[in-house]
């Protein structure tokens, strides 16, 4: 766990029931992220919360100054925990995330969050490009159904495909593991 930080990406109210962009499995993924957060807090390890605020025209969720844009109570930051505001899927783009990680001598990231196929994936791939070793906690991420060529792709298939893609070629972009295995030291 040396030189390792927990990165919680966009676990915000709009992704949960009654939100403006409800995800399949958000509650379950949020609860898993909470378990990881509690572990990191108990062991006094670095935690970084990423919060997306939509600034693009036509956005329908994560709108500024709305309850939907707030970090969900399951993983709400405590005083002293780093919170980074972003406006793009990649958490590194136009934020101080890279500078912050370097200042703390972080080399390894444990990544959780939402949406698996957008912000989690783009951040994980960017982190790899910046030289970080990544672990994605697969059951602490969530997405939703997608449409391609007029057909619905189920959220569970999107989830599996994205996690398989980032862990392909011998865990090139990230090792993917579930919460319980991670907490058990696997």
PDB file of C-alpha atoms in Angstrom:
ATOM      1  CA  UNK A   1       0.000   0.000   0.000  1.00  0.00           C
ATOM      2  CA  UNK A   2       3.052   2.226  -0.017  1.00  0.00           C
ATOM      3  CA  UNK A   3       2.792   5.156  -2.437  1.00  0.00           C
ATOM      4  CA  UNK A   4      -0.825   4.216  -3.183  1.00  0.00           C
ATOM      5  CA  UNK A   5      -3.934   6.398  -3.201  1.00  0.00           C
ATOM      6  CA  UNK A   6      -7.621   5.608  -3.507  1.00  0.00           C
ATOM      7  CA  UNK A   7      -9.296   7.499  -6.346  1.00  0.00           C
ATOM      8  CA  UNK A   8     -13.105   7.738  -6.126  1.00  0.00           C
ATOM      9  CA  UNK A   9     -14.446   9.060  -9.415  1.00  0.00           C
ATOM     10  CA  UNK A  10     -17.852  10.761  -9.746  1.00  0.00           C
ATOM     11  CA  UNK A  11     -19.832   8.857  -7.129  1.00  0.00           C
ATOM     12  CA  UNK A  12     -22.409  11.639  -7.264  1.00  0.00           C
ATOM     13  CA  UNK A  13     -26.123  11.810  -6.548  1.00  0.00           C
ATOM     14  CA  UNK A  14     -27.285  12.099 -10.168  1.00  0.00           C
ATOM     15  CA  UNK A  15     -26.108   8.522 -10.762  1.00  0.00           C
ATOM     16  CA  UNK A  16     -28.311   7.099  -8.003  1.00  0.00           C
ATOM     17  CA  UNK A  17     -32.053   6.385  -7.883  1.00  0.00           C
ATOM     18  CA  UNK A  18     -34.063   9.556  -8.577  1.00  0.00           C
ATOM     19  CA  UNK A  19     -30.985  11.168 -10.161  1.00  0.00           C
ATOM     20  CA  UNK A  20     -30.837  12.671 -13.627  1.00  0.00           C
ATOM     21  CA  UNK A  21     -28.569   9.891 -15.011  1.00  0.00           C
ATOM     22  CA  UNK A  22     -29.330   6.745 -13.000  1.00  0.00           C
ATOM     23  CA  UNK A  23     -26.857   3.903 -13.455  1.00  0.00           C
ATOM     24  CA  UNK A  24     -27.435   0.174 -13.162  1.00  0.00           C
ATOM     25  CA  UNK A  25     -25.863  -1.004  -9.924  1.00  0.00           C
ATOM     26  CA  UNK A  26     -24.982   2.453  -8.604  1.00  0.00           C
ATOM     27  CA  UNK A  27     -26.111   1.662  -5.064  1.00  0.00           C
ATOM     28  CA  UNK A  28     -24.143  -1.595  -4.925  1.00  0.00           C
ATOM     29  CA  UNK A  29     -21.035  -0.001  -6.430  1.00  0.00           C
ATOM     30  CA  UNK A  30     -21.362   2.938  -4.039  1.00  0.00           C
ATOM     31  CA  UNK A  31     -21.490   0.582  -1.066  1.00  0.00           C
ATOM     32  CA  UNK A  32     -18.338  -1.193  -2.282  1.00  0.00           C
ATOM     33  CA  UNK A  33     -16.602   2.166  -2.739  1.00  0.00           C
ATOM     34  CA  UNK A  34     -17.622   3.010   0.825  1.00  0.00           C
ATOM     35  CA  UNK A  35     -15.950  -0.181   2.107  1.00  0.00           C
ATOM     36  CA  UNK A  36     -12.741   0.787   0.332  1.00  0.00           C
ATOM     37  CA  UNK A  37     -12.951   4.345   1.633  1.00  0.00           C
ATOM     38  CA  UNK A  38     -13.395   3.084   5.192  1.00  0.00           C
ATOM     39  CA  UNK A  39     -10.342   0.822   4.768  1.00  0.00           C
ATOM     40  CA  UNK A  40      -8.242   3.729   3.479  1.00  0.00           C
ATOM     41  CA  UNK A  41      -9.393   6.012   6.278  1.00  0.00           C
ATOM     42  CA  UNK A  42      -8.779   3.387   8.957  1.00  0.00           C
ATOM     43  CA  UNK A  43      -5.248   2.862   7.640  1.00  0.00           C
ATOM     44  CA  UNK A  44      -4.621   6.598   7.186  1.00  0.00           C
ATOM     45  CA  UNK A  45      -3.923   6.191   3.474  1.00  0.00           C
ATOM     46  CA  UNK A  46      -4.449   8.932   0.872  1.00  0.00           C
ATOM     47  CA  UNK A  47      -7.930   9.381  -0.595  1.00  0.00           C
ATOM     48  CA  UNK A  48      -8.816  11.558  -3.565  1.00  0.00           C
ATOM     49  CA  UNK A  49     -12.412  12.373  -4.474  1.00  0.00           C
ATOM     50  CA  UNK A  50     -13.168  13.382  -8.050  1.00  0.00           C
ATOM     51  CA  UNK A  51     -16.296  15.464  -8.626  1.00  0.00           C
ATOM     52  CA  UNK A  52     -17.578  16.210 -12.110  1.00  0.00           C
ATOM     53  CA  UNK A  53     -19.333  19.522 -12.737  1.00  0.00           C
ATOM     54  CA  UNK A  54     -20.929  19.820 -16.176  1.00  0.00           C
ATOM     55  CA  UNK A  55     -20.120  23.015 -17.999  1.00  0.00           C
ATOM     56  CA  UNK A  56     -20.952  21.963 -21.546  1.00  0.00           C
ATOM     57  CA  UNK A  57     -24.034  23.382 -23.224  1.00  0.00           C
ATOM     58  CA  UNK A  58     -26.995  21.007 -23.112  1.00  0.00           C
ATOM     59  CA  UNK A  59     -25.762  19.033 -20.097  1.00  0.00           C
ATOM     60  CA  UNK A  60     -28.558  17.346 -18.141  1.00  0.00           C
ATOM     61  CA  UNK A  61     -26.741  16.068 -15.068  1.00  0.00           C
ATOM     62  CA  UNK A  62     -23.994  17.157 -12.647  1.00  0.00           C
ATOM     63  CA  UNK A  63     -25.179  20.689 -13.176  1.00  0.00           C
ATOM     64  CA  UNK A  64     -23.467  23.361 -11.052  1.00  0.00           C
ATOM     65  CA  UNK A  65     -25.064  24.119  -7.684  1.00  0.00           C
ATOM     66  CA  UNK A  66     -27.482  21.172  -7.761  1.00  0.00           C
ATOM     67  CA  UNK A  67     -27.913  18.336  -5.275  1.00  0.00           C
ATOM     68  CA  UNK A  68     -27.376  15.886  -8.146  1.00  0.00           C
ATOM     69  CA  UNK A  69     -23.816  17.130  -8.565  1.00  0.00           C
ATOM     70  CA  UNK A  70     -22.952  16.530  -4.909  1.00  0.00           C
ATOM     71  CA  UNK A  71     -20.832  13.546  -3.907  1.00  0.00           C
ATOM     72  CA  UNK A  72     -23.136  10.813  -2.612  1.00  0.00           C
ATOM     73  CA  UNK A  73     -23.284  10.461   1.192  1.00  0.00           C
ATOM     74  CA  UNK A  74     -21.928   6.894   0.926  1.00  0.00           C
ATOM     75  CA  UNK A  75     -18.483   8.312   0.089  1.00  0.00           C
ATOM     76  CA  UNK A  76     -18.753  11.968   1.111  1.00  0.00           C
ATOM     77  CA  UNK A  77     -15.338  13.522   1.717  1.00  0.00           C
ATOM     78  CA  UNK A  78     -14.158  14.299   5.217  1.00  0.00           C
ATOM     79  CA  UNK A  79     -12.237  17.409   6.083  1.00  0.00           C
ATOM     80  CA  UNK A  80      -8.681  17.135   4.835  1.00  0.00           C
ATOM     81  CA  UNK A  81      -9.439  14.698   2.012  1.00  0.00           C
ATOM     82  CA  UNK A  82      -8.532  15.986  -1.422  1.00  0.00           C
ATOM     83  CA  UNK A  83     -11.444  16.863  -3.736  1.00  0.00           C
ATOM     84  CA  UNK A  84     -10.726  17.606  -7.376  1.00  0.00           C
ATOM     85  CA  UNK A  85     -13.325  19.247  -9.602  1.00  0.00           C
ATOM     86  CA  UNK A  86     -13.242  18.191 -13.238  1.00  0.00           C
ATOM     87  CA  UNK A  87     -15.198  19.086 -16.363  1.00  0.00           C
ATOM     88  CA  UNK A  88     -14.088  16.251 -18.684  1.00  0.00           C
ATOM     89  CA  UNK A  89     -14.198  12.447 -18.425  1.00  0.00           C
ATOM     90  CA  UNK A  90     -10.421  12.196 -17.912  1.00  0.00           C
ATOM     91  CA  UNK A  91      -9.761  13.261 -14.321  1.00  0.00           C
ATOM     92  CA  UNK A  92      -6.305  14.529 -15.287  1.00  0.00           C
ATOM     93  CA  UNK A  93      -7.516  16.928 -17.992  1.00  0.00           C
ATOM     94  CA  UNK A  94      -7.285  20.552 -16.846  1.00  0.00           C
ATOM     95  CA  UNK A  95      -7.088  19.602 -13.151  1.00  0.00           C
ATOM     96  CA  UNK A  96      -4.281  19.464 -10.604  1.00  0.00           C
ATOM     97  CA  UNK A  97      -4.565  15.672 -10.163  1.00  0.00           C
ATOM     98  CA  UNK A  98      -1.186  14.817 -11.713  1.00  0.00           C
ATOM     99  CA  UNK A  99       0.618  17.562  -9.802  1.00  0.00           C
ATOM    100  CA  UNK A 100      -1.073  16.494  -6.562  1.00  0.00           C
ATOM    101  CA  UNK A 101      -0.150  12.803  -7.044  1.00  0.00           C
ATOM    102  CA  UNK A 102       3.460  13.716  -7.771  1.00  0.00           C
ATOM    103  CA  UNK A 103       3.594  16.008  -4.725  1.00  0.00           C
ATOM    104  CA  UNK A 104       2.490  13.082  -2.535  1.00  0.00           C
ATOM    105  CA  UNK A 105       4.866  10.651  -4.294  1.00  0.00           C
ATOM    106  CA  UNK A 106       1.933   8.456  -5.324  1.00  0.00           C
ATOM    107  CA  UNK A 107       2.883   5.765  -7.839  1.00  0.00           C
ATOM    108  CA  UNK A 108      -0.098   3.412  -7.577  1.00  0.00           C
ATOM    109  CA  UNK A 109      -3.811   4.128  -7.887  1.00  0.00           C
ATOM    110  CA  UNK A 110      -6.760   2.105  -6.657  1.00  0.00           C
ATOM    111  CA  UNK A 111      -9.639   3.310  -8.815  1.00  0.00           C
ATOM    112  CA  UNK A 112     -13.375   3.154  -8.157  1.00  0.00           C
ATOM    113  CA  UNK A 113     -16.283   5.141  -9.483  1.00  0.00           C
ATOM    114  CA  UNK A 114     -18.743   5.871 -12.201  1.00  0.00           C
ATOM    115  CA  UNK A 115     -19.319   5.554 -15.204  1.00  0.00           C
ATOM    116  CA  UNK A 116     -17.090   2.587 -15.876  1.00  0.00           C
ATOM    117  CA  UNK A 117     -16.997   3.115 -19.643  1.00  0.00           C
ATOM    118  CA  UNK A 118     -16.518   6.878 -19.576  1.00  0.00           C
ATOM    119  CA  UNK A 119     -14.748   8.580 -16.668  1.00  0.00           C
ATOM    120  CA  UNK A 120     -13.296   5.482 -14.993  1.00  0.00           C
ATOM    121  CA  UNK A 121     -11.897   4.107 -18.231  1.00  0.00           C
ATOM    122  CA  UNK A 122     -10.510   7.406 -19.531  1.00  0.00           C
ATOM    123  CA  UNK A 123      -8.877   8.221 -16.200  1.00  0.00           C
ATOM    124  CA  UNK A 124      -7.385   4.727 -15.901  1.00  0.00           C
ATOM    125  CA  UNK A 125      -5.888   4.859 -19.382  1.00  0.00           C
ATOM    126  CA  UNK A 126      -4.508   8.352 -18.775  1.00  0.00           C
ATOM    127  CA  UNK A 127      -3.021   7.258 -15.439  1.00  0.00           C
ATOM    128  CA  UNK A 128      -1.226   4.423 -17.229  1.00  0.00           C
ATOM    129  CA  UNK A 129       0.120   6.912 -19.783  1.00  0.00           C
ATOM    130  CA  UNK A 130       1.455   9.015 -16.901  1.00  0.00           C
ATOM    131  CA  UNK A 131       3.286   6.000 -15.469  1.00  0.00           C
ATOM    132  CA  UNK A 132       0.968   4.946 -12.641  1.00  0.00           C
ATOM    133  CA  UNK A 133       0.289   1.331 -11.755  1.00  0.00           C
ATOM    134  CA  UNK A 134      -3.477   0.932 -11.533  1.00  0.00           C
ATOM    135  CA  UNK A 135      -5.906  -1.384  -9.818  1.00  0.00           C
ATOM    136  CA  UNK A 136      -9.568  -0.974 -10.743  1.00  0.00           C
ATOM    137  CA  UNK A 137     -12.056  -2.353  -8.252  1.00  0.00           C
ATOM    138  CA  UNK A 138     -14.566  -3.768 -10.726  1.00  0.00           C
ATOM    139  CA  UNK A 139     -17.530  -4.209  -8.393  1.00  0.00           C
ATOM    140  CA  UNK A 140     -17.058  -0.643  -7.102  1.00  0.00           C
ATOM    141  CA  UNK A 141     -17.853   0.765 -10.547  1.00  0.00           C
ATOM    142  CA  UNK A 142     -21.130   1.105 -12.456  1.00  0.00           C
ATOM    143  CA  UNK A 143     -22.541   2.107 -15.823  1.00  0.00           C
ATOM    144  CA  UNK A 144     -25.795   1.926 -17.787  1.00  0.00           C
ATOM    145  CA  UNK A 145     -27.223   0.452 -20.964  1.00  0.00           C
ATOM    146  CA  UNK A 146     -25.787   1.818 -24.191  1.00  0.00           C
ATOM    147  CA  UNK A 147     -27.027   1.813 -27.747  1.00  0.00           C
ATOM    148  CA  UNK A 148     -24.958   0.813 -30.767  1.00  0.00           C
ATOM    149  CA  UNK A 149     -26.219   0.404 -34.323  1.00  0.00           C
ATOM    150  CA  UNK A 150     -29.783   0.609 -33.110  1.00  0.00           C
ATOM    151  CA  UNK A 151     -29.366  -2.173 -30.575  1.00  0.00           C
ATOM    152  CA  UNK A 152     -29.275  -1.948 -26.796  1.00  0.00           C
ATOM    153  CA  UNK A 153     -26.082  -3.151 -25.141  1.00  0.00           C
ATOM    154  CA  UNK A 154     -26.886  -4.157 -21.564  1.00  0.00           C
ATOM    155  CA  UNK A 155     -25.033  -2.392 -18.773  1.00  0.00           C
ATOM    156  CA  UNK A 156     -23.669  -5.711 -17.518  1.00  0.00           C
ATOM    157  CA  UNK A 157     -22.132  -6.386 -20.956  1.00  0.00           C
ATOM    158  CA  UNK A 158     -20.700  -2.871 -21.161  1.00  0.00           C
ATOM    159  CA  UNK A 159     -19.247  -3.306 -17.672  1.00  0.00           C
ATOM    160  CA  UNK A 160     -17.598  -6.634 -18.472  1.00  0.00           C
ATOM    161  CA  UNK A 161     -16.241  -5.432 -21.812  1.00  0.00           C
ATOM    162  CA  UNK A 162     -14.654  -2.289 -20.423  1.00  0.00           C
ATOM    163  CA  UNK A 163     -13.089  -4.080 -17.462  1.00  0.00           C
ATOM    164  CA  UNK A 164     -11.828  -6.837 -19.767  1.00  0.00           C
ATOM    165  CA  UNK A 165     -10.381  -4.210 -22.108  1.00  0.00           C
ATOM    166  CA  UNK A 166      -8.411  -2.308 -19.495  1.00  0.00           C
ATOM    167  CA  UNK A 167      -7.059  -5.524 -17.977  1.00  0.00           C
ATOM    168  CA  UNK A 168      -6.161  -7.113 -21.335  1.00  0.00           C
ATOM    169  CA  UNK A 169      -2.606  -7.926 -22.348  1.00  0.00           C
ATOM    170  CA  UNK A 170      -1.503  -8.896 -18.862  1.00  0.00           C
ATOM    171  CA  UNK A 171      -3.232  -6.051 -17.018  1.00  0.00           C
ATOM    172  CA  UNK A 172      -1.753  -3.439 -19.326  1.00  0.00           C
ATOM    173  CA  UNK A 173      -3.829  -0.489 -18.125  1.00  0.00           C
ATOM    174  CA  UNK A 174      -4.992  -1.926 -14.810  1.00  0.00           C
ATOM    175  CA  UNK A 175      -5.370  -5.014 -12.741  1.00  0.00           C
ATOM    176  CA  UNK A 176      -9.093  -5.566 -12.169  1.00  0.00           C
ATOM    177  CA  UNK A 177     -10.157  -7.117  -8.873  1.00  0.00           C
ATOM    178  CA  UNK A 178     -13.260  -7.133  -6.685  1.00  0.00           C
ATOM    179  CA  UNK A 179     -13.624  -5.347  -3.356  1.00  0.00           C
ATOM    180  CA  UNK A 180     -13.444  -8.393  -1.109  1.00  0.00           C
ATOM    181  CA  UNK A 181     -10.309  -9.757  -2.762  1.00  0.00           C
ATOM    182  CA  UNK A 182      -8.654  -6.346  -2.506  1.00  0.00           C
ATOM    183  CA  UNK A 183      -9.534  -6.002   1.181  1.00  0.00           C
ATOM    184  CA  UNK A 184      -8.209  -9.529   1.745  1.00  0.00           C
ATOM    185  CA  UNK A 185      -4.850  -8.505   0.295  1.00  0.00           C
ATOM    186  CA  UNK A 186      -5.033 -10.386  -3.000  1.00  0.00           C
TER     187      UNK A 186
END
